[in-house]
């Protein structure tokens, strides 16, 4: 019972305080009050120290709140017939297409009208028709078997060579096509781990990355046993603190990372300075250009000068970029099934995707990409200029390509997210500190879309600023609550709950 002592002492001190402060009360009133305090203390003790921990009970409370928030969605899903068991007989062409169209119609956001941040980067009916036909022709191909499908391997090689040249790589530059930015980052982590082990004998590897770097680096650290050392960014520029990077380097560092640009704020780290550290300490530098790679590569030609960030810099040894978006190879020589080698995480890969990417690059050509980049960056800068003039909000840092991040010192910025969501806009919420961002795409360059966004922000700001202290309500209140929970494991569990809910199939 020794663990009760601090609580008992606290209660006794509180009783003493009551007795001293309430000298004008009758004795029976003081006795009644102190008894209530004692009972409250017992209740607090029993509430905290139960067989089920306070943390677990808090998590359940959060999940119950989340479940209530998602009840409307779950009810909507229950109204839709959901397949539970594999049918005996196959469906005909017409019925399958009809059901596909029905499924694709789900969702309330007008992404074709440019009301979504990122997600859909272009919707050109002519291009969609071309890609549909190309993918259909190559849908059965598998580059794991280059002797069977040499043509699709040729397409991949051409995409890689064109991309390497865009980023000023030499004739020795090489690369592979992956399923997306995350896999590209994973491949870089795997390659540098293996290289450091073989060449430098590093057995407990570390990577140094900005706090704004993509979570795929954490995934790579988890998968490949690399310690992730995150360093802060400058609060004003939102770019990585170079001195912090230098301080974090150790004899176990196998890679340095910079973003061009980062996802949260769309600002570009000082890649030149990071690359200089890479040269000084003989450490490879990876540039994550997954978000804006096929915008930033054309910005100089489009008339927008930027600091160097690619293979033109000594020290930069790898770049991940989405066309939309080494020792990394995995080889097994002693398998009974034969000698096996694959260039990425996947073994078998969808040749149709490679063909569609190749076809897209052929369709646009250099001038097409430069023109699209010019329109996207012009639209971004126009919107940024207008937003900076509005009272109550501010723009984080200086957007490098096509992402504009907003915050507020006057009100909770999630209120603006909620208000714009009700007007049909789908934006990305940020945290630490709270914010929101719009990833400008070619969809937003259509006539009237940028002005519509500016107008909607202005109108909602006018409403919000009438009562800036009002708390966040609706679904963004839950997001704001997760931001303020110090135990991040609770937030992690809630995220797992959300992911699990994506696979929900109601009982018919």
Tab-separated table of C-alpha atoms in Angstrom:
chain	number	residue	atom	x	y	z
A	1	UNK	CA	0.000	0.000	0.000
A	2	UNK	CA	3.037	2.288	-0.094
A	3	UNK	CA	1.976	3.420	-3.565
A	4	UNK	CA	-1.088	5.013	-1.946
A	5	UNK	CA	1.018	7.355	0.101
A	6	UNK	CA	1.383	10.214	-2.437
A	7	UNK	CA	-2.368	10.198	-3.049
A	8	UNK	CA	-3.109	10.166	0.679
A	9	UNK	CA	-0.659	12.991	1.269
A	10	UNK	CA	-2.315	14.969	-1.505
A	11	UNK	CA	-5.755	14.446	-0.030
A	12	UNK	CA	-4.594	15.396	3.452
A	13	UNK	CA	-3.026	18.588	2.109
A	14	UNK	CA	-6.248	19.381	0.281
A	15	UNK	CA	-8.243	18.853	3.464
A	16	UNK	CA	-5.858	21.168	5.312
A	17	UNK	CA	-6.303	23.781	2.579
A	18	UNK	CA	-10.091	23.490	2.853
A	19	UNK	CA	-9.972	23.842	6.630
A	20	UNK	CA	-7.808	26.944	6.382
A	21	UNK	CA	-9.690	28.559	3.530
A	22	UNK	CA	-13.207	27.856	4.734
A	23	UNK	CA	-12.979	29.054	8.324
A	24	UNK	CA	-16.324	30.767	7.915
A	25	UNK	CA	-18.089	27.452	7.241
A	26	UNK	CA	-19.922	25.478	9.888
A	27	UNK	CA	-18.090	22.369	11.180
A	28	UNK	CA	-20.615	20.034	9.587
A	29	UNK	CA	-20.123	21.771	6.218
A	30	UNK	CA	-16.358	21.317	6.422
A	31	UNK	CA	-16.740	17.640	7.383
A	32	UNK	CA	-19.132	17.102	4.480
A	33	UNK	CA	-16.782	18.805	2.037
A	34	UNK	CA	-13.708	16.856	3.151
A	35	UNK	CA	-15.651	13.585	2.972
A	36	UNK	CA	-16.638	14.418	-0.595
A	37	UNK	CA	-12.988	15.082	-1.374
A	38	UNK	CA	-12.003	11.722	0.129
A	39	UNK	CA	-14.647	9.935	-1.925
A	40	UNK	CA	-13.426	11.783	-5.029
A	41	UNK	CA	-9.898	10.637	-4.282
A	42	UNK	CA	-11.031	7.015	-3.999
A	43	UNK	CA	-12.946	7.379	-7.286
A	44	UNK	CA	-9.882	8.842	-9.028
A	45	UNK	CA	-7.709	6.020	-7.652
A	46	UNK	CA	-10.149	3.335	-8.779
A	47	UNK	CA	-10.577	5.006	-12.170
A	48	UNK	CA	-6.838	5.141	-12.871
A	49	UNK	CA	-5.707	1.835	-11.373
A	50	UNK	CA	-7.974	-0.760	-12.978
A	51	UNK	CA	-7.102	-4.094	-14.522
A	52	UNK	CA	-7.502	-2.418	-17.931
A	53	UNK	CA	-5.019	0.449	-18.233
A	54	UNK	CA	-6.058	4.087	-18.561
A	55	UNK	CA	-4.298	4.197	-21.947
A	56	UNK	CA	-6.287	1.234	-23.288
A	57	UNK	CA	-9.548	2.753	-22.054
A	58	UNK	CA	-8.635	6.067	-23.673
A	59	UNK	CA	-7.984	4.293	-26.948
A	60	UNK	CA	-11.377	2.624	-26.780
A	61	UNK	CA	-12.991	6.015	-26.185
A	62	UNK	CA	-11.233	7.427	-29.243
A	63	UNK	CA	-12.314	4.429	-31.328
A	64	UNK	CA	-15.921	4.797	-30.149
A	65	UNK	CA	-15.884	8.444	-31.183
A	66	UNK	CA	-14.374	7.478	-34.526
A	67	UNK	CA	-16.970	4.780	-35.024
A	68	UNK	CA	-19.741	7.327	-34.466
A	69	UNK	CA	-18.110	9.705	-36.952
A	70	UNK	CA	-17.985	6.989	-39.604
A	71	UNK	CA	-21.508	5.652	-38.993
A	72	UNK	CA	-22.976	7.659	-41.923
A	73	UNK	CA	-20.373	6.151	-44.251
A	74	UNK	CA	-20.975	2.650	-42.941
A	75	UNK	CA	-24.745	3.093	-43.347
A	76	UNK	CA	-24.135	4.240	-46.929
A	77	UNK	CA	-22.035	1.140	-47.584
A	78	UNK	CA	-24.765	-1.087	-46.186
A	79	UNK	CA	-27.168	0.323	-48.760
A	80	UNK	CA	-24.912	-1.007	-51.535
A	81	UNK	CA	-24.889	-4.685	-52.369
A	82	UNK	CA	-21.422	-6.017	-51.554
A	83	UNK	CA	-19.959	-9.245	-52.901
A	84	UNK	CA	-19.187	-11.691	-50.113
A	85	UNK	CA	-18.588	-14.973	-51.911
A	86	UNK	CA	-17.169	-15.881	-55.284
A	87	UNK	CA	-20.001	-16.541	-57.737
A	88	UNK	CA	-20.349	-19.866	-59.538
A	89	UNK	CA	-20.788	-18.444	-63.024
A	90	UNK	CA	-18.825	-15.660	-64.659
A	91	UNK	CA	-20.473	-12.378	-65.656
A	92	UNK	CA	-20.767	-11.114	-69.204
A	93	UNK	CA	-18.936	-8.085	-70.612
A	94	UNK	CA	-21.888	-5.701	-70.281
A	95	UNK	CA	-22.634	-6.545	-66.642
A	96	UNK	CA	-18.979	-6.252	-65.605
A	97	UNK	CA	-18.553	-2.843	-67.260
A	98	UNK	CA	-21.798	-1.647	-65.715
A	99	UNK	CA	-20.645	-2.688	-62.236
A	100	UNK	CA	-17.217	-1.113	-62.752
A	101	UNK	CA	-18.869	2.169	-63.746
A	102	UNK	CA	-21.049	1.968	-60.644
A	103	UNK	CA	-18.046	1.447	-58.367
A	104	UNK	CA	-16.092	4.253	-60.027
A	105	UNK	CA	-19.022	6.612	-59.450
A	106	UNK	CA	-18.657	6.332	-55.670
A	107	UNK	CA	-17.313	9.462	-53.970
A	108	UNK	CA	-18.589	13.001	-53.620
A	109	UNK	CA	-15.625	15.159	-54.725
A	110	UNK	CA	-15.567	16.714	-58.186
A	111	UNK	CA	-12.026	15.682	-59.128
A	112	UNK	CA	-12.695	16.201	-62.831
A	113	UNK	CA	-13.527	19.828	-62.061
A	114	UNK	CA	-10.214	20.428	-60.262
A	115	UNK	CA	-11.560	20.429	-56.697
A	116	UNK	CA	-9.001	17.913	-55.407
A	117	UNK	CA	-5.454	18.524	-54.169
A	118	UNK	CA	-3.093	16.335	-56.199
A	119	UNK	CA	-4.459	12.768	-56.607
A	120	UNK	CA	-5.470	13.272	-60.278
A	121	UNK	CA	-2.832	15.173	-62.230
A	122	UNK	CA	-4.415	15.363	-65.661
A	123	UNK	CA	-7.643	14.236	-67.287
A	124	UNK	CA	-7.319	14.495	-71.036
A	125	UNK	CA	-9.929	12.288	-72.764
A	126	UNK	CA	-7.668	11.875	-75.808
A	127	UNK	CA	-4.763	10.759	-73.627
A	128	UNK	CA	-6.999	8.473	-71.548
A	129	UNK	CA	-8.212	6.793	-74.731
A	130	UNK	CA	-4.622	6.285	-75.903
A	131	UNK	CA	-3.442	4.872	-72.571
A	132	UNK	CA	-6.440	2.565	-72.316
A	133	UNK	CA	-5.606	1.103	-75.708
A	134	UNK	CA	-1.861	0.846	-74.978
A	135	UNK	CA	-2.441	-0.780	-71.595
A	136	UNK	CA	-4.890	-3.228	-73.141
A	137	UNK	CA	-2.339	-4.292	-75.740
A	138	UNK	CA	0.420	-4.760	-73.141
A	139	UNK	CA	-1.691	-5.930	-70.190
A	140	UNK	CA	-0.464	-9.538	-70.448
A	141	UNK	CA	3.262	-8.705	-70.582
A	142	UNK	CA	5.680	-9.318	-67.726
A	143	UNK	CA	9.211	-7.835	-67.808
A	144	UNK	CA	10.369	-10.517	-65.361
A	145	UNK	CA	10.679	-12.583	-68.540
A	146	UNK	CA	12.746	-10.369	-70.854
A	147	UNK	CA	13.300	-13.182	-73.331
A	148	UNK	CA	9.546	-13.516	-73.784
A	149	UNK	CA	8.700	-9.795	-73.714
A	150	UNK	CA	11.799	-7.900	-74.894
A	151	UNK	CA	9.705	-5.057	-76.291
A	152	UNK	CA	8.304	-3.943	-72.929
A	153	UNK	CA	11.826	-4.107	-71.455
A	154	UNK	CA	12.969	-1.815	-74.266
A	155	UNK	CA	10.215	0.650	-73.300
A	156	UNK	CA	11.390	0.609	-69.679
A	157	UNK	CA	15.005	1.170	-70.719
A	158	UNK	CA	13.972	4.158	-72.841
A	159	UNK	CA	11.935	5.728	-70.028
A	160	UNK	CA	14.894	5.335	-67.660
A	161	UNK	CA	17.408	6.796	-70.133
A	162	UNK	CA	15.185	9.781	-70.998
A	163	UNK	CA	14.604	10.447	-67.281
A	164	UNK	CA	18.306	10.162	-66.438
A	165	UNK	CA	19.096	12.720	-69.116
A	166	UNK	CA	16.355	15.062	-67.862
A	167	UNK	CA	18.070	15.047	-64.468
A	168	UNK	CA	21.499	15.662	-66.047
A	169	UNK	CA	22.835	12.188	-65.507
A	170	UNK	CA	25.912	10.945	-67.353
A	171	UNK	CA	26.115	7.989	-69.694
A	172	UNK	CA	26.880	5.895	-66.606
A	173	UNK	CA	23.551	6.810	-64.935
A	174	UNK	CA	21.061	3.987	-64.592
A	175	UNK	CA	17.691	3.308	-63.001
A	176	UNK	CA	14.540	1.227	-62.860
A	177	UNK	CA	10.799	1.776	-63.021
A	178	UNK	CA	8.924	1.020	-59.807
A	179	UNK	CA	5.294	0.982	-58.735
A	180	UNK	CA	5.602	4.503	-57.322
A	181	UNK	CA	7.515	6.879	-55.091
A	182	UNK	CA	7.488	4.668	-52.013
A	183	UNK	CA	9.070	1.723	-53.799
A	184	UNK	CA	11.665	4.026	-55.382
A	185	UNK	CA	12.628	5.298	-51.920
A	186	UNK	CA	12.738	1.743	-50.564
A	187	UNK	CA	15.101	0.766	-53.369
A	188	UNK	CA	17.437	3.658	-52.495
A	189	UNK	CA	17.476	2.624	-48.828
A	190	UNK	CA	18.187	-0.989	-49.734
A	191	UNK	CA	20.923	-0.044	-52.200
A	192	UNK	CA	22.773	2.222	-49.768
A	193	UNK	CA	22.505	-0.281	-46.920
A	194	UNK	CA	24.036	-3.016	-49.052
A	195	UNK	CA	26.684	-0.687	-50.479
A	196	UNK	CA	27.714	0.553	-47.017
A	197	UNK	CA	27.934	-3.003	-45.721
A	198	UNK	CA	30.026	-4.241	-48.639
A	199	UNK	CA	32.331	-1.237	-49.105
A	200	UNK	CA	32.532	0.359	-45.655
A	201	UNK	CA	31.704	-2.573	-43.393
A	202	UNK	CA	28.834	-0.685	-41.694
A	203	UNK	CA	26.653	-3.154	-39.809
A	204	UNK	CA	24.405	-0.747	-37.895
A	205	UNK	CA	23.439	1.754	-40.606
A	206	UNK	CA	21.823	5.160	-40.116
A	207	UNK	CA	20.211	7.626	-42.495
A	208	UNK	CA	19.849	11.370	-41.884
A	209	UNK	CA	16.627	12.901	-43.188
A	210	UNK	CA	14.584	16.085	-42.577
A	211	UNK	CA	11.441	15.810	-40.433
A	212	UNK	CA	9.542	16.756	-43.589
A	213	UNK	CA	10.902	13.808	-45.568
A	214	UNK	CA	8.330	11.287	-46.738
A	215	UNK	CA	7.296	8.459	-44.338
A	216	UNK	CA	8.534	6.005	-46.987
A	217	UNK	CA	12.008	6.545	-45.498
A	218	UNK	CA	10.690	5.328	-42.131
A	219	UNK	CA	9.258	2.343	-43.946
A	220	UNK	CA	12.646	1.729	-45.561
A	221	UNK	CA	14.338	1.994	-42.186
A	222	UNK	CA	11.908	-0.525	-40.722
A	223	UNK	CA	12.211	-2.965	-43.626
A	224	UNK	CA	15.993	-2.847	-43.968
A	225	UNK	CA	17.149	-2.289	-40.386
A	226	UNK	CA	18.357	1.309	-40.831
A	227	UNK	CA	18.133	3.750	-37.956
A	228	UNK	CA	16.319	6.914	-39.071
A	229	UNK	CA	17.730	10.162	-37.663
A	230	UNK	CA	15.290	12.994	-38.355
A	231	UNK	CA	16.589	16.554	-38.177
A	232	UNK	CA	14.549	19.766	-37.846
A	233	UNK	CA	13.669	22.330	-40.482
A	234	UNK	CA	13.879	26.091	-40.220
A	235	UNK	CA	10.468	27.270	-38.933
A	236	UNK	CA	10.391	30.182	-41.376
A	237	UNK	CA	11.681	28.596	-44.591
A	238	UNK	CA	10.467	25.047	-43.729
A	239	UNK	CA	13.657	23.713	-45.361
A	240	UNK	CA	16.088	21.428	-43.582
A	241	UNK	CA	18.562	22.892	-41.091
A	242	UNK	CA	21.924	22.161	-42.731
A	243	UNK	CA	23.875	22.516	-39.481
A	244	UNK	CA	21.553	19.967	-37.879
A	245	UNK	CA	22.227	17.601	-40.780
A	246	UNK	CA	25.976	17.992	-40.302
A	247	UNK	CA	25.678	17.412	-36.564
A	248	UNK	CA	23.650	14.217	-37.092
A	249	UNK	CA	26.264	12.605	-39.349
A	250	UNK	CA	28.191	9.743	-37.769
A	251	UNK	CA	30.522	6.969	-38.889
A	252	UNK	CA	27.397	4.836	-39.371
A	253	UNK	CA	25.621	7.238	-41.740
A	254	UNK	CA	24.953	5.509	-45.062
A	255	UNK	CA	22.813	8.164	-46.794
A	256	UNK	CA	21.716	11.815	-46.601
A	257	UNK	CA	18.311	12.881	-47.879
A	258	UNK	CA	16.842	16.092	-49.247
A	259	UNK	CA	13.415	16.801	-50.745
A	260	UNK	CA	12.806	18.641	-54.001
A	261	UNK	CA	10.186	19.577	-52.923
A	262	UNK	CA	8.854	18.144	-49.643
A	263	UNK	CA	5.242	17.023	-49.411
A	264	UNK	CA	3.943	19.100	-46.467
A	265	UNK	CA	4.971	22.595	-47.595
A	266	UNK	CA	6.160	22.221	-51.165
A	267	UNK	CA	9.475	23.878	-50.287
A	268	UNK	CA	12.817	22.613	-51.572
A	269	UNK	CA	15.672	21.707	-49.258
A	270	UNK	CA	19.109	23.177	-49.952
A	271	UNK	CA	20.249	20.253	-52.068
A	272	UNK	CA	23.521	21.994	-52.980
A	273	UNK	CA	24.499	22.208	-49.300
A	274	UNK	CA	23.428	18.618	-48.590
A	275	UNK	CA	25.376	17.397	-51.616
A	276	UNK	CA	28.461	19.297	-50.383
A	277	UNK	CA	28.200	17.438	-47.061
A	278	UNK	CA	27.914	14.198	-48.993
A	279	UNK	CA	31.151	14.941	-50.818
A	280	UNK	CA	32.904	16.094	-47.627
A	281	UNK	CA	32.003	12.962	-45.656
A	282	UNK	CA	31.888	10.523	-48.577
A	283	UNK	CA	28.219	9.718	-48.000
A	284	UNK	CA	25.707	9.145	-50.836
A	285	UNK	CA	22.928	11.737	-51.204
A	286	UNK	CA	19.416	10.802	-52.268
A	287	UNK	CA	17.071	13.485	-53.627
A	288	UNK	CA	13.371	12.724	-53.215
A	289	UNK	CA	11.642	14.411	-56.155
A	290	UNK	CA	8.653	12.075	-56.182
A	291	UNK	CA	6.144	14.884	-55.679
A	292	UNK	CA	7.478	17.382	-58.192
A	293	UNK	CA	10.102	15.601	-60.256
A	294	UNK	CA	8.305	15.911	-63.569
A	295	UNK	CA	7.593	19.580	-62.904
A	296	UNK	CA	10.906	20.682	-61.454
A	297	UNK	CA	12.847	19.005	-64.276
A	298	UNK	CA	11.200	21.337	-66.801
A	299	UNK	CA	11.072	24.564	-64.784
A	300	UNK	CA	14.257	26.092	-66.204
A	301	UNK	CA	12.988	25.550	-69.740
A	302	UNK	CA	9.649	27.019	-68.684
A	303	UNK	CA	11.398	30.209	-67.521
A	304	UNK	CA	11.612	29.562	-63.785
A	305	UNK	CA	15.159	29.384	-62.434
A	306	UNK	CA	15.857	27.122	-59.478
A	307	UNK	CA	18.971	26.087	-57.569
A	308	UNK	CA	20.565	22.857	-58.771
A	309	UNK	CA	19.141	19.700	-57.259
A	310	UNK	CA	20.019	16.823	-59.617
A	311	UNK	CA	22.984	14.850	-60.968
A	312	UNK	CA	24.642	18.083	-62.075
A	313	UNK	CA	25.678	18.363	-58.409
A	314	UNK	CA	28.676	16.300	-57.260
A	315	UNK	CA	27.418	14.256	-54.325
A	316	UNK	CA	23.893	13.547	-55.590
A	317	UNK	CA	23.936	9.837	-56.316
A	318	UNK	CA	20.248	8.926	-56.703
A	319	UNK	CA	16.885	10.577	-57.401
A	320	UNK	CA	13.365	9.238	-56.999
A	321	UNK	CA	10.819	10.883	-59.291
A	322	UNK	CA	7.260	10.055	-60.308
A	323	UNK	CA	6.528	10.392	-64.005
A	324	UNK	CA	2.986	11.020	-62.972
A	325	UNK	CA	6.406	9.739	-61.553
A	326	UNK	CA	23.160	-0.399	-58.377
A	327	UNK	CA	23.102	-2.630	-55.388
A	328	UNK	CA	19.349	-2.424	-55.215
A	329	UNK	CA	19.044	-5.591	-57.341
A	330	UNK	CA	18.016	-8.801	-55.571
A	331	UNK	CA	19.659	-11.949	-56.925
A	332	UNK	CA	19.354	-15.584	-55.859
A	333	UNK	CA	21.769	-18.050	-57.503
A	334	UNK	CA	21.068	-21.264	-55.571
A	335	UNK	CA	17.287	-21.612	-55.854
A	336	UNK	CA	16.079	-24.972	-57.285
A	337	UNK	CA	13.802	-22.967	-59.566
A	338	UNK	CA	16.802	-21.508	-61.341
A	339	UNK	CA	18.869	-18.313	-61.100
A	340	UNK	CA	16.538	-15.500	-60.068
A	341	UNK	CA	17.032	-11.751	-60.260
A	342	UNK	CA	14.696	-8.778	-59.947
A	343	UNK	CA	15.499	-5.050	-60.078
A	344	UNK	CA	12.800	-3.852	-57.656
A	345	UNK	CA	10.603	-5.091	-54.794
A	346	UNK	CA	8.334	-6.862	-57.259
A	347	UNK	CA	9.283	-9.938	-59.190
A	348	UNK	CA	6.544	-10.125	-61.758
A	349	UNK	CA	5.560	-6.633	-62.838
A	350	UNK	CA	2.732	-5.154	-64.859
A	351	UNK	CA	4.144	-4.530	-68.294
A	352	UNK	CA	1.021	-2.582	-69.175
A	353	UNK	CA	1.967	0.157	-66.709
A	354	UNK	CA	5.431	0.463	-68.261
A	355	UNK	CA	3.911	0.705	-71.721
A	356	UNK	CA	1.400	3.321	-70.572
A	357	UNK	CA	4.170	5.426	-68.999
A	358	UNK	CA	6.255	5.176	-72.172
A	359	UNK	CA	3.225	6.143	-74.267
A	360	UNK	CA	2.537	9.177	-72.059
A	361	UNK	CA	6.084	10.451	-72.472
A	362	UNK	CA	5.888	9.926	-76.220
A	363	UNK	CA	2.519	11.738	-76.329
A	364	UNK	CA	3.679	14.887	-74.535
A	365	UNK	CA	7.199	15.272	-75.814
A	366	UNK	CA	9.588	17.772	-74.243
A	367	UNK	CA	7.575	20.815	-75.334
A	368	UNK	CA	4.373	19.310	-73.986
A	369	UNK	CA	5.922	18.846	-70.541
A	370	UNK	CA	7.458	22.329	-70.590
A	371	UNK	CA	4.124	23.887	-71.549
A	372	UNK	CA	2.258	21.958	-68.836
A	373	UNK	CA	4.909	22.934	-66.274
A	374	UNK	CA	4.659	26.594	-67.274
A	375	UNK	CA	0.876	26.594	-66.792
A	376	UNK	CA	1.052	24.741	-63.460
A	377	UNK	CA	3.746	26.998	-61.987
A	378	UNK	CA	2.046	30.164	-63.285
A	379	UNK	CA	-1.202	29.074	-61.638
A	380	UNK	CA	0.599	28.209	-58.396
A	381	UNK	CA	2.356	31.567	-58.215
A	382	UNK	CA	-0.853	33.428	-59.043
A	383	UNK	CA	-2.730	31.648	-56.248
A	384	UNK	CA	0.162	32.086	-53.800
A	385	UNK	CA	0.270	35.845	-54.469
A	386	UNK	CA	-3.467	36.226	-53.883
A	387	UNK	CA	-3.439	34.077	-50.739
A	388	UNK	CA	-0.548	36.017	-49.180
A	389	UNK	CA	-2.679	39.188	-49.287
A	390	UNK	CA	-5.470	37.689	-47.188
A	391	UNK	CA	-5.763	38.550	-43.492
A	392	UNK	CA	-5.818	35.683	-41.015
A	393	UNK	CA	-3.692	33.183	-42.954
A	394	UNK	CA	-0.071	32.821	-44.043
A	395	UNK	CA	1.852	30.736	-46.573
A	396	UNK	CA	4.524	28.379	-45.233
A	397	UNK	CA	7.943	29.156	-46.705
A	398	UNK	CA	8.355	29.725	-50.436
A	399	UNK	CA	6.679	27.101	-52.645
A	400	UNK	CA	9.243	25.654	-55.046
A	401	UNK	CA	6.958	23.978	-57.552
A	402	UNK	CA	3.229	23.401	-57.227
A	403	UNK	CA	2.308	23.017	-53.547
A	404	UNK	CA	0.913	25.878	-51.433
A	405	UNK	CA	0.675	25.276	-47.674
A	406	UNK	CA	-1.436	27.544	-45.467
A	407	UNK	CA	-1.489	28.167	-41.722
A	408	UNK	CA	-3.021	30.688	-39.329
A	409	UNK	CA	-2.038	32.483	-36.135
A	410	UNK	CA	-5.554	33.878	-35.699
A	411	UNK	CA	-7.757	30.782	-35.741
A	412	UNK	CA	-7.485	27.014	-36.018
A	413	UNK	CA	-6.688	26.382	-39.681
A	414	UNK	CA	-8.734	23.171	-39.683
A	415	UNK	CA	-11.820	25.401	-39.586
A	416	UNK	CA	-10.863	26.620	-43.049
A	417	UNK	CA	-10.281	23.019	-44.159
A	418	UNK	CA	-13.743	22.087	-42.939
A	419	UNK	CA	-15.381	25.105	-44.580
A	420	UNK	CA	-13.702	24.476	-47.932
A	421	UNK	CA	-14.566	20.773	-47.719
A	422	UNK	CA	-18.238	21.727	-47.438
A	423	UNK	CA	-17.789	23.755	-50.629
A	424	UNK	CA	-16.503	20.660	-52.402
A	425	UNK	CA	-12.728	21.109	-52.047
A	426	UNK	CA	-10.576	18.171	-50.980
A	427	UNK	CA	-7.330	19.473	-49.433
A	428	UNK	CA	-4.510	17.854	-47.449
A	429	UNK	CA	-4.395	18.553	-43.692
A	430	UNK	CA	-0.970	19.042	-42.093
A	431	UNK	CA	0.186	18.746	-38.477
A	432	UNK	CA	3.032	19.969	-36.248
A	433	UNK	CA	2.021	22.749	-36.751
A	434	UNK	CA	-1.544	22.445	-38.077
A	435	UNK	CA	-1.956	23.510	-41.678
A	436	UNK	CA	-3.465	22.580	-45.008
A	437	UNK	CA	-2.069	22.422	-48.501
A	438	UNK	CA	-3.212	22.418	-52.091
A	439	UNK	CA	-1.147	20.526	-54.651
A	440	UNK	CA	-1.772	22.409	-57.885
A	441	UNK	CA	-2.034	20.157	-60.946
A	442	UNK	CA	-2.871	20.620	-64.591
A	443	UNK	CA	-6.506	20.219	-63.538
A	444	UNK	CA	-6.300	23.563	-61.716
A	445	UNK	CA	-5.018	25.420	-64.775
A	446	UNK	CA	-8.436	25.221	-66.453
A	447	UNK	CA	-10.224	28.547	-66.749
A	448	UNK	CA	-11.881	29.747	-63.552
A	449	UNK	CA	-10.662	27.012	-61.168
A	450	UNK	CA	-7.924	29.073	-59.452
A	451	UNK	CA	-10.213	32.091	-59.096
A	452	UNK	CA	-12.969	29.878	-57.691
A	453	UNK	CA	-10.585	28.590	-55.022
A	454	UNK	CA	-9.405	32.122	-54.150
A	455	UNK	CA	-12.988	33.356	-53.941
A	456	UNK	CA	-14.081	30.461	-51.717
A	457	UNK	CA	-11.138	31.019	-49.350
A	458	UNK	CA	-11.921	34.743	-49.109
A	459	UNK	CA	-15.597	34.179	-48.354
A	460	UNK	CA	-14.937	31.534	-45.704
A	461	UNK	CA	-12.194	33.638	-44.113
A	462	UNK	CA	-14.639	36.529	-43.734
A	463	UNK	CA	-16.993	34.239	-41.826
A	464	UNK	CA	-14.271	32.668	-39.678
A	465	UNK	CA	-12.678	35.995	-38.695
A	466	UNK	CA	-15.965	37.157	-37.162
A	467	UNK	CA	-15.372	34.573	-34.420
A	468	UNK	CA	-11.724	33.380	-34.706
A	469	UNK	CA	-11.768	31.684	-31.304
A	470	UNK	CA	-14.512	29.245	-32.195
A	471	UNK	CA	-13.321	25.623	-31.899
A	472	UNK	CA	-13.080	23.184	-34.781
A	473	UNK	CA	-16.170	21.091	-35.415
A	474	UNK	CA	-17.058	18.089	-37.542
A	475	UNK	CA	-14.586	15.549	-38.902
A	476	UNK	CA	-11.671	17.989	-38.648
A	477	UNK	CA	-12.239	18.238	-34.888
A	478	UNK	CA	-11.160	14.602	-34.665
A	479	UNK	CA	-8.095	15.294	-36.782
A	480	UNK	CA	-7.285	18.236	-34.543
A	481	UNK	CA	-7.718	16.043	-31.487
A	482	UNK	CA	-5.271	13.486	-32.873
A	483	UNK	CA	-2.746	16.292	-33.377
A	484	UNK	CA	-2.925	17.164	-29.665
A	485	UNK	CA	-2.642	13.620	-28.244
A	486	UNK	CA	0.841	13.261	-26.732
A	487	UNK	CA	0.783	9.439	-26.858
A	488	UNK	CA	1.232	8.932	-30.615
A	489	UNK	CA	0.609	5.193	-30.259
A	490	UNK	CA	-3.072	6.030	-29.763
A	491	UNK	CA	-3.071	7.914	-33.050
A	492	UNK	CA	-1.254	4.994	-34.663
A	493	UNK	CA	-3.891	2.565	-33.442
A	494	UNK	CA	-6.638	4.824	-34.734
A	495	UNK	CA	-4.933	4.954	-38.150
A	496	UNK	CA	-4.806	1.153	-38.206
A	497	UNK	CA	-8.499	1.152	-37.327
A	498	UNK	CA	-9.158	3.444	-40.294
A	499	UNK	CA	-7.107	1.290	-42.680
A	500	UNK	CA	-8.944	-1.787	-41.484
A	501	UNK	CA	-12.262	-0.032	-42.101
A	502	UNK	CA	-11.296	0.397	-45.768
A	503	UNK	CA	-11.766	-3.367	-46.175
A	504	UNK	CA	-15.179	-3.334	-44.498
A	505	UNK	CA	-17.847	-5.396	-46.233
A	506	UNK	CA	-21.292	-5.247	-44.592
A	507	UNK	CA	-23.254	-8.428	-43.952
A	508	UNK	CA	-25.958	-8.837	-46.574
